[in-house]
Coordinates of C-alpha atoms and ligand atoms in Angstrom, one line a residue:
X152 CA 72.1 38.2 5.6
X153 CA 73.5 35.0 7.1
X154 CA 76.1 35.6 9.7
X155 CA 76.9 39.6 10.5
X156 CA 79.9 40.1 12.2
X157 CA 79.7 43.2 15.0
X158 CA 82.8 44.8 16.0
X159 CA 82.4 46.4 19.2
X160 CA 78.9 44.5 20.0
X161 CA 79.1 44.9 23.3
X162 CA 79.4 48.8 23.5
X163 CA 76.8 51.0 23.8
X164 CA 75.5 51.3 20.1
X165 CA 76.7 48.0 19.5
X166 CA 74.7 46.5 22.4
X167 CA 71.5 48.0 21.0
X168 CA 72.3 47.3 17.5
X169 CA 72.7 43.4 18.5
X170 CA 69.8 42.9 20.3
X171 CA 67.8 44.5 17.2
X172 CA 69.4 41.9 14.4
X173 CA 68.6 38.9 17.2
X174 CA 65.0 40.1 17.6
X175 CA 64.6 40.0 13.8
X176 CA 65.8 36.2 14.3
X177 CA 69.5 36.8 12.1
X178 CA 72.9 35.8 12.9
X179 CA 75.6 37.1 14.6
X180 CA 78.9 37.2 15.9
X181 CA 80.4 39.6 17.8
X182 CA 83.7 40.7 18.8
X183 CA 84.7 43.0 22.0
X184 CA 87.8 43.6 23.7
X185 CA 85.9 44.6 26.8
X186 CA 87.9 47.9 27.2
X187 CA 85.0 49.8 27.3
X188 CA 82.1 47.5 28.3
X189 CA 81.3 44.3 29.9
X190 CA 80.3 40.4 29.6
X191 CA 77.5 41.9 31.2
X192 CA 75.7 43.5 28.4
X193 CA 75.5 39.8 26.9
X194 CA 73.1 39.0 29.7
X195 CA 71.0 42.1 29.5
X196 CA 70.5 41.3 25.6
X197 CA 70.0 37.6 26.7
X198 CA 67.0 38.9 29.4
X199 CA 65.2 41.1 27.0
X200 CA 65.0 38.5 24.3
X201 CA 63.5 35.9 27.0
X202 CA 60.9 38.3 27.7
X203 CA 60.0 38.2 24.1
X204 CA 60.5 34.5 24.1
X205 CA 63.1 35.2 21.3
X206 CA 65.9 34.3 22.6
X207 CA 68.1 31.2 20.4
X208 CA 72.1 31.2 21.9
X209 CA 72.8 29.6 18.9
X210 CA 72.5 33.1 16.7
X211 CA 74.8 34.6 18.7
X212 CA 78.3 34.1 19.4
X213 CA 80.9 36.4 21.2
X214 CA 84.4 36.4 20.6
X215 CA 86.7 38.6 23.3
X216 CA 89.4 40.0 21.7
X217 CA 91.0 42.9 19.8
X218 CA 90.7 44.0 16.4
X219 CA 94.6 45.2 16.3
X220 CA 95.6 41.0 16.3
X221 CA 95.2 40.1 13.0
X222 CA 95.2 36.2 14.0
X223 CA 92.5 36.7 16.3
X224 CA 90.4 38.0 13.5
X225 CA 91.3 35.6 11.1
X226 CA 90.3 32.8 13.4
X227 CA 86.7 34.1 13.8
X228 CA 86.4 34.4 10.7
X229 CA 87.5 30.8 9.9
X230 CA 85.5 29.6 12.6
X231 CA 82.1 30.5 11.6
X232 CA 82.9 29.5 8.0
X233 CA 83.9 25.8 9.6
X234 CA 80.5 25.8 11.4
X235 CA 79.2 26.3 8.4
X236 CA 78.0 29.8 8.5
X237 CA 80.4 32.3 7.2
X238 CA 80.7 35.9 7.8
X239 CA 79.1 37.8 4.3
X240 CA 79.1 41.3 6.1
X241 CA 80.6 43.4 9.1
X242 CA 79.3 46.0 11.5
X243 CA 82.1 48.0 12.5
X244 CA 81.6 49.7 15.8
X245 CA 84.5 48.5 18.0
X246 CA 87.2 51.7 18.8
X247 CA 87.6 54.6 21.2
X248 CA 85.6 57.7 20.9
X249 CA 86.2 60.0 23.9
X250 CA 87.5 63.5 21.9
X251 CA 89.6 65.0 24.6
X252 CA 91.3 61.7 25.2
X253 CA 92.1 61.0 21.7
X254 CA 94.0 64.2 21.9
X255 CA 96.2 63.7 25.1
X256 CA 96.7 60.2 23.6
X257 CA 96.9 60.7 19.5
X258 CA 99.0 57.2 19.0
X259 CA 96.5 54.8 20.7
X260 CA 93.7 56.1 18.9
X261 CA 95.2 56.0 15.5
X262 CA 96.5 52.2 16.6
X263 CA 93.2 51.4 17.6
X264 CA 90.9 53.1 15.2
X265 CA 92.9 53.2 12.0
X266 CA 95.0 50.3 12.2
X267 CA 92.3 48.1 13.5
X268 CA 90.4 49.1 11.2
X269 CA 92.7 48.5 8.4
X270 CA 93.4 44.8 10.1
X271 CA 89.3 44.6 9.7
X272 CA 89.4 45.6 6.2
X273 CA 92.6 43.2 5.6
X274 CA 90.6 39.8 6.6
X275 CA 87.2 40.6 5.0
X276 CA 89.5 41.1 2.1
X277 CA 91.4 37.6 2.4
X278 CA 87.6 36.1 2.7
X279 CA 85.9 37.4 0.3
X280 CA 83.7 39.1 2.6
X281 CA 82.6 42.5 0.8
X282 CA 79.8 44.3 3.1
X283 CA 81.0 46.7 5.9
X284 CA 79.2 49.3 7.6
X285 CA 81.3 51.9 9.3
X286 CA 80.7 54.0 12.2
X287 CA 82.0 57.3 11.5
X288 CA 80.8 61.0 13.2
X289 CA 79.5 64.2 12.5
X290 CA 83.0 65.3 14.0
X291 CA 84.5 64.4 10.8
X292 CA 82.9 67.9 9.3
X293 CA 84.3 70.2 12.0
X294 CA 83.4 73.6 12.0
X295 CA 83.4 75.6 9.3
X296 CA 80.6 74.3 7.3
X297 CA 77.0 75.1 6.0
X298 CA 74.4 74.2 8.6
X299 CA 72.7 71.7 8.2
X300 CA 75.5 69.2 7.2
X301 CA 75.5 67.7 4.1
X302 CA 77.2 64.6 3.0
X303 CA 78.8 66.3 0.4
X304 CA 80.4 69.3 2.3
X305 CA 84.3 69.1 3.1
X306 CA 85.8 67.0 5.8
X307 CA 87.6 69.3 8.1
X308 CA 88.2 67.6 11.6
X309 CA 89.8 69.8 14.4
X310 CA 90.9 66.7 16.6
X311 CA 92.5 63.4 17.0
X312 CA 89.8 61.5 17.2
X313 CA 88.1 63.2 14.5
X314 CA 91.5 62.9 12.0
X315 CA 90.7 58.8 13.0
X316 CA 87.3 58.7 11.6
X317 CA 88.3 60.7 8.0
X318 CA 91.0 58.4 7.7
X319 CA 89.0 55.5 7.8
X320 CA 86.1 56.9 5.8
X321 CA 89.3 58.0 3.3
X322 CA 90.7 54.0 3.5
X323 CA 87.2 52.5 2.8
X324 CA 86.5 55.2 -0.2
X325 CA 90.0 54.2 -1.3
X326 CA 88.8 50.5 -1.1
X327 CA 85.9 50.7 -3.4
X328 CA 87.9 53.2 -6.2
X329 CA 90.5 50.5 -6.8
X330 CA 87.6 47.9 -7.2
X331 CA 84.1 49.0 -6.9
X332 CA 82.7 45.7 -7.5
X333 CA 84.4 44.1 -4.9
X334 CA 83.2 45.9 -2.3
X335 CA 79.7 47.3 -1.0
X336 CA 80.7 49.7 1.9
X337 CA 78.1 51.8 4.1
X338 CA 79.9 55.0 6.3
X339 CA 77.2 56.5 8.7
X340 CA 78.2 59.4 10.4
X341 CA 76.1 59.6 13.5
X342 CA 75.0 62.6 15.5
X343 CA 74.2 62.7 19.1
X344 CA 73.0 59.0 19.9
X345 CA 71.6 59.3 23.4
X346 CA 69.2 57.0 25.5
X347 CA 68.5 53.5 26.4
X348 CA 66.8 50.6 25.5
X349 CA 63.2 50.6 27.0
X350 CA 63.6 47.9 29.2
X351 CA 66.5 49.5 31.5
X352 CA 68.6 46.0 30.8
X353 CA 70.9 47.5 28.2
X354 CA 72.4 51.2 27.9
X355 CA 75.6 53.3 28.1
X356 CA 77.7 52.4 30.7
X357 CA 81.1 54.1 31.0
X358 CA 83.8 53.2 32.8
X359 CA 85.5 57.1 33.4
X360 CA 84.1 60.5 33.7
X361 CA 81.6 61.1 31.1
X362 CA 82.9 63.4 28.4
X363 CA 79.4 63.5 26.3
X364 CA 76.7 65.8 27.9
X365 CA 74.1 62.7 28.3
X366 CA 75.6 60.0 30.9
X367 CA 76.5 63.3 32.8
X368 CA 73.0 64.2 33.0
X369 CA 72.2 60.4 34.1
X370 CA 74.9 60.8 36.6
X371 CA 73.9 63.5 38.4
X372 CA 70.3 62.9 38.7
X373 CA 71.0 59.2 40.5
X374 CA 73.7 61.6 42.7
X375 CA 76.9 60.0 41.3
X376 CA 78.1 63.6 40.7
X377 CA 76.9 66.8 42.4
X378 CA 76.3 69.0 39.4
X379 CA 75.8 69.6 35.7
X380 CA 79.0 72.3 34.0
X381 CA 76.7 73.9 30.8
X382 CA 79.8 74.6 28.5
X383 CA 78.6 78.0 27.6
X384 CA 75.8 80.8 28.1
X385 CA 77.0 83.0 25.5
X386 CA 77.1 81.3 22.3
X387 CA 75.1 82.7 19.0
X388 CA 71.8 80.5 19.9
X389 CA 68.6 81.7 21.2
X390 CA 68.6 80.3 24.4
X391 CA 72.8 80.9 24.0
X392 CA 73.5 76.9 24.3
X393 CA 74.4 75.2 22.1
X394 CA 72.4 72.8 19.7
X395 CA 72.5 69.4 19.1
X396 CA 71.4 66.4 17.0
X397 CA 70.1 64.1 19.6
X398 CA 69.0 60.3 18.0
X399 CA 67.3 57.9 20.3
X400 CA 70.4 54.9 20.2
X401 CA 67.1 52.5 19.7
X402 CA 66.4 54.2 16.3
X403 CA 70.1 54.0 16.0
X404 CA 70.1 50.5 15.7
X405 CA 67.5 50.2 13.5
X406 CA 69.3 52.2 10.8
X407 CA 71.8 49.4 10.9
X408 CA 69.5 46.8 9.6
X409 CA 67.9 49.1 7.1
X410 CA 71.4 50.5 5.6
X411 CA 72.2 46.6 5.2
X412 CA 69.5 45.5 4.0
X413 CA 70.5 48.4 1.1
X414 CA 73.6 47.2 0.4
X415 CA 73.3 43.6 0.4
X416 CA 70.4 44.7 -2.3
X417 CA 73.3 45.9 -4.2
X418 CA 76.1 44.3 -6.2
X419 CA 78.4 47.0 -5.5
X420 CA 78.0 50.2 -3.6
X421 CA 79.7 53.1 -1.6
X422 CA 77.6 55.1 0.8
X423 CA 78.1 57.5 3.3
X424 CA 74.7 59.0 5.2
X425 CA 74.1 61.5 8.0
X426 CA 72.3 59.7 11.2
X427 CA 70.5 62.1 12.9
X428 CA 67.0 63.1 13.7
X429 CA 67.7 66.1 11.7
X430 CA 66.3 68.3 14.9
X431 CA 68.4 70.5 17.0
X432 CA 67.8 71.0 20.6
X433 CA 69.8 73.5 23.3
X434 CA 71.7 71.6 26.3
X435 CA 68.8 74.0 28.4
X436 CA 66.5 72.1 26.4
X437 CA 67.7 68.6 27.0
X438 CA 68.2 69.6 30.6
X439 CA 64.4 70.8 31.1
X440 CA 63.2 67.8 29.4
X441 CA 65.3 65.3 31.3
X442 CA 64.0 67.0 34.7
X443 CA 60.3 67.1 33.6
X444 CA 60.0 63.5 31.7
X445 CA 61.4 62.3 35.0
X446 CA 60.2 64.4 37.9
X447 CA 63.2 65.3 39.2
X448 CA 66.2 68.2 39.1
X449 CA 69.4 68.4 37.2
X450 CA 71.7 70.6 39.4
X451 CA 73.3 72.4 36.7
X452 CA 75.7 75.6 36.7
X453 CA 77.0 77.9 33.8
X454 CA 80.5 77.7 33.0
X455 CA 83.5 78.5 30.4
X456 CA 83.0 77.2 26.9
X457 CA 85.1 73.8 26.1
X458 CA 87.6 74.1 23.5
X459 CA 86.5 72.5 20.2
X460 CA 83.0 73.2 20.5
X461 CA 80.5 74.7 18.0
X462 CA 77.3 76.5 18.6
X463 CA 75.3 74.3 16.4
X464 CA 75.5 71.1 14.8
X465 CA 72.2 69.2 13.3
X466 CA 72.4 66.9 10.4
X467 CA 70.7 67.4 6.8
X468 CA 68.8 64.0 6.6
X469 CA 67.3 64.3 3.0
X470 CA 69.9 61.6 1.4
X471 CA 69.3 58.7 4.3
X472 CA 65.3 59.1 4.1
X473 CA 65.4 59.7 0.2
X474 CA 67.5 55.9 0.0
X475 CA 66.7 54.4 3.2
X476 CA 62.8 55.6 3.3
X477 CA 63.7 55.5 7.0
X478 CA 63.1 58.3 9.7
X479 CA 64.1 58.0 13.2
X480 CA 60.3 57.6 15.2
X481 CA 61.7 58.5 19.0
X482 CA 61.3 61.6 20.7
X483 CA 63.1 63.6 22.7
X484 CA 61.2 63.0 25.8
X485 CA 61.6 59.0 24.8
X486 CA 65.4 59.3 25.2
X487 CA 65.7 61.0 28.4
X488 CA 62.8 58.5 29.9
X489 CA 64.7 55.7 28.7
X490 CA 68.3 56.6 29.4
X491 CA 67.3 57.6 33.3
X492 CA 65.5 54.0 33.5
X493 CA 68.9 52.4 32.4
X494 CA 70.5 54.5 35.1
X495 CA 68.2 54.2 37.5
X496 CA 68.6 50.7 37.2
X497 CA 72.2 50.0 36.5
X498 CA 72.6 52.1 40.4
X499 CA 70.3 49.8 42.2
X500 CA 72.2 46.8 40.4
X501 CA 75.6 48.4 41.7
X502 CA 73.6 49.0 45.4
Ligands
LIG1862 P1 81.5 52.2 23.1 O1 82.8 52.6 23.6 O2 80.4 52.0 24.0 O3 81.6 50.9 22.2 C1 82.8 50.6 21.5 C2 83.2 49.1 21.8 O4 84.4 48.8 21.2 C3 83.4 48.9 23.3 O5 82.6 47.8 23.7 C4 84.9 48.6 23.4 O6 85.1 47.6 24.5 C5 85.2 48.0 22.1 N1 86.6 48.2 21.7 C6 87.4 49.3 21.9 N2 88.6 49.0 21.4 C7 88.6 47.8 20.9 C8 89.5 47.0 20.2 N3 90.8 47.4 20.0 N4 89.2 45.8 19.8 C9 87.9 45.3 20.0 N5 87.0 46.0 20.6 C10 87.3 47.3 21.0 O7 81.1 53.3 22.0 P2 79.8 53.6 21.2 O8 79.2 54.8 21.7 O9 79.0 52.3 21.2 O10 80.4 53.9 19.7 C11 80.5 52.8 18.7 C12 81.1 53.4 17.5 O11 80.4 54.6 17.1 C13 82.5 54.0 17.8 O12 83.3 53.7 16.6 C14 82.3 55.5 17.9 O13 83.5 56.2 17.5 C15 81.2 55.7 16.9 N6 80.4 56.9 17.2 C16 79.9 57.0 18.5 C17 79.1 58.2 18.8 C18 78.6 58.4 20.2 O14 78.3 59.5 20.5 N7 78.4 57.3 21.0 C19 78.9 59.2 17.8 C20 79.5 59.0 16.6 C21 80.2 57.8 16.3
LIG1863 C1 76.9 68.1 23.6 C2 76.7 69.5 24.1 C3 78.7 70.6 25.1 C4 79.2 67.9 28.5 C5 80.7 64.5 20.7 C6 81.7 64.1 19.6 C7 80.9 63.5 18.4 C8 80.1 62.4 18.9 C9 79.1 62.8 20.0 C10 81.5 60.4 18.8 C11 77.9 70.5 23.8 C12 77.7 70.4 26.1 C13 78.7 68.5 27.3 C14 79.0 68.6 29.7 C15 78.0 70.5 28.5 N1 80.8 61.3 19.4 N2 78.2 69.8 27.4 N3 78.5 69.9 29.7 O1 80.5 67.5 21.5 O2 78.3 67.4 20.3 O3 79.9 65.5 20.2 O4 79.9 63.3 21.0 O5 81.7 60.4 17.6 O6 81.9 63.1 17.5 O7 82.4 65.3 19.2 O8 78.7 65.9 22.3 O9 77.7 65.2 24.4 O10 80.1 66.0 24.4 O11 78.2 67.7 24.0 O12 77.5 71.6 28.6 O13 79.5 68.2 30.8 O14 76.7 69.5 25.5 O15 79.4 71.8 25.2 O16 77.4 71.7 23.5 P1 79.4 66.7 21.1 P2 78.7 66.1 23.8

């Protein structure tokens, strides 16, 4: 691995998964519109890699712009082949992943996260660049499957953003059927990625009303909102919450470098693996283990169930462990530590 290009480095998953390939001392370039995240994160990666004495600014290099402007792309790809150290594979974060927006707003999420994906694909192609690794979701499987999920079972999305990821994972597939040894693609299909980076320097950060269940939580314990909505008493679960996937974003990372490392092994390949921890927990449980990890109370109140919503969802994690030999090592009490550090800290950085 020479140069890795990182769409969407600066993100929260991105962010993580950057720090993680500069600590292991490899290249990288990263691209970031800043729609959903900030210059900032560069110095948070920049500080934890001082502390380690790791830190080299020439392995990294940051490109701001947007992965719909094909020229854009093409120039940062040209640029790192002129300095002498061309891109040979891509880690493609960079989109928009809020569910309920994606539906109010179906034709920016297709532009964004199918055609600039397919702009992505378009370049690597013109430069012989062959190695991708895709985020998708566990929202590509919907509802009405087998639980666990399996890789194998049917892709039935129930919304916009959802429709976004399939077609992507449906482009790349199509990609490696017309010529399988041109390319070696990865498609993980993450879970619940929750948490922070030990260190409190680096973590999620959005920049509207949470949608997902975690930065809520962080939000109301530092007071930024007055209470926690629980989506539900009354669903078909023993504490009648529902159950989740949660995957430290830390061990998130990691899977990055490992699924890599796989393909780059590889002359050709075509992969798609479940990232999970392969655990389910309740949204009672994450709540109570928030509160005692960190001493303090999650106001929280019981209300309606949110449309789209299923009672359980927990990934089967057989095929990434069988190939990857890799289990996330985090616990659930190491995510909600580490995610109310980053908060904790991000609100006495805003104070
Ligand atoms: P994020 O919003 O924190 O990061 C995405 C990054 O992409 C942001 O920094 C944003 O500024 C950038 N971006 C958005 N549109 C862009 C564009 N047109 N051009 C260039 N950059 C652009 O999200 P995240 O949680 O880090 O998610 C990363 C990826 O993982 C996304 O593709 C998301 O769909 C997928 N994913 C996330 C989760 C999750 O729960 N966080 C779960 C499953 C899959
Ligand atoms: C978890 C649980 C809610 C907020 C979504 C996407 C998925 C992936 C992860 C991107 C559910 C409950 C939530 C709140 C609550 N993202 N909840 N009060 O829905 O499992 O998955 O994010 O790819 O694709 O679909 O995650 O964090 O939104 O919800 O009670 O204020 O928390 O009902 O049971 P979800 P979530």
């Amino acid at each position: 691995m020479k140069n890795i290009l990182i769409t969407g480095g600066t993100g929260f998953i991105g962010s993580h998964t950057c720090l993680n390939f500069l600590e292991e001392d490899l290249n990288i370039t990263i691209i970031d519109s800043l729609k959903n995240s900030s210059r900032n994160v560069l110095k948070g990666i920049k500080k934890i890699l001082e502390l380690s004495n790791k830190y080299d600014e020439n392995k990294i290099n940051f490109y701001e712009g947007d992965i719909r402007n094909t020229d854009f792309l093409r120039k940062v790809f040209l640029q790192a082949k002129n300095k002498g150290n061309p891109i040979d594979g891509v880690i493609h974060f960079a989109g928009l992943k809020a569910v309920g927006e994606s539906v109010l707003n179906p034709i920016i999420y297709w532009d964004v996260n199918v055609n600039g994906s397919i702009n992505l694909f378009k370049i690597m192609e013109e430069n012989n660049c062959k190695t991708i690794l895709f985020s998708s979701s566990a929202t590509v499987y919907g509802n009405s499957q087998k639980i666990p999920f399996n890789e194998s079972a049917s892709i039935k999305p129930f919304n916009t953003y959802g429709f976004t990821k399939a077609a992507v994972e449906n482009i790349l597939n199509n990609m490696f059927d017309s010529d399988s040894l041109k390319w070696r693609i990865g498609i993980l299909r993450y879970f619940n990625p929750i948490g922070s980076h030990p260190s409190g320097l680096i973590g999620e950060n959005p920049n509207h009303k949470p949608e997902n269940i975690f930065p809520y939580i962080c939000q109301v314990a530092s007071g930024l909102r007055e209470k926690l909505y629980i989506f539900g008493n009354d669903w078909p679960t023993p504490d009648g919450t529902c159950y989740r996937d949660y995957i430290h974003v830390v061990d998130l990372a990691e899977v990055h470098k490992i699924a890599l490392k796989y393909l780059f092994a590889r002359d050709s390949a075509n992969l798609t693996l479940n990232v999970g921890k392969g655990k389910p927990y309740s949204v009672l449980e994450l709540v109570n283990t928030f509160e005692r990890v960190n001493s303090l109370k999650i106001e929280h109140e019981f209300s309606f169930r949110r449309d789209g919503d299923i009672a359980t969802s927990y990934a089967d994690t057989s095929k990434m462990y069988n190939l990857l030999k890799w289990k996330p090592s985090k616990s659930l009490e190491d995510m909600c530590k580490d995610g109310w550090n980053w908060q904790n800290n991000l609100v006495s950085i805003k104070d």
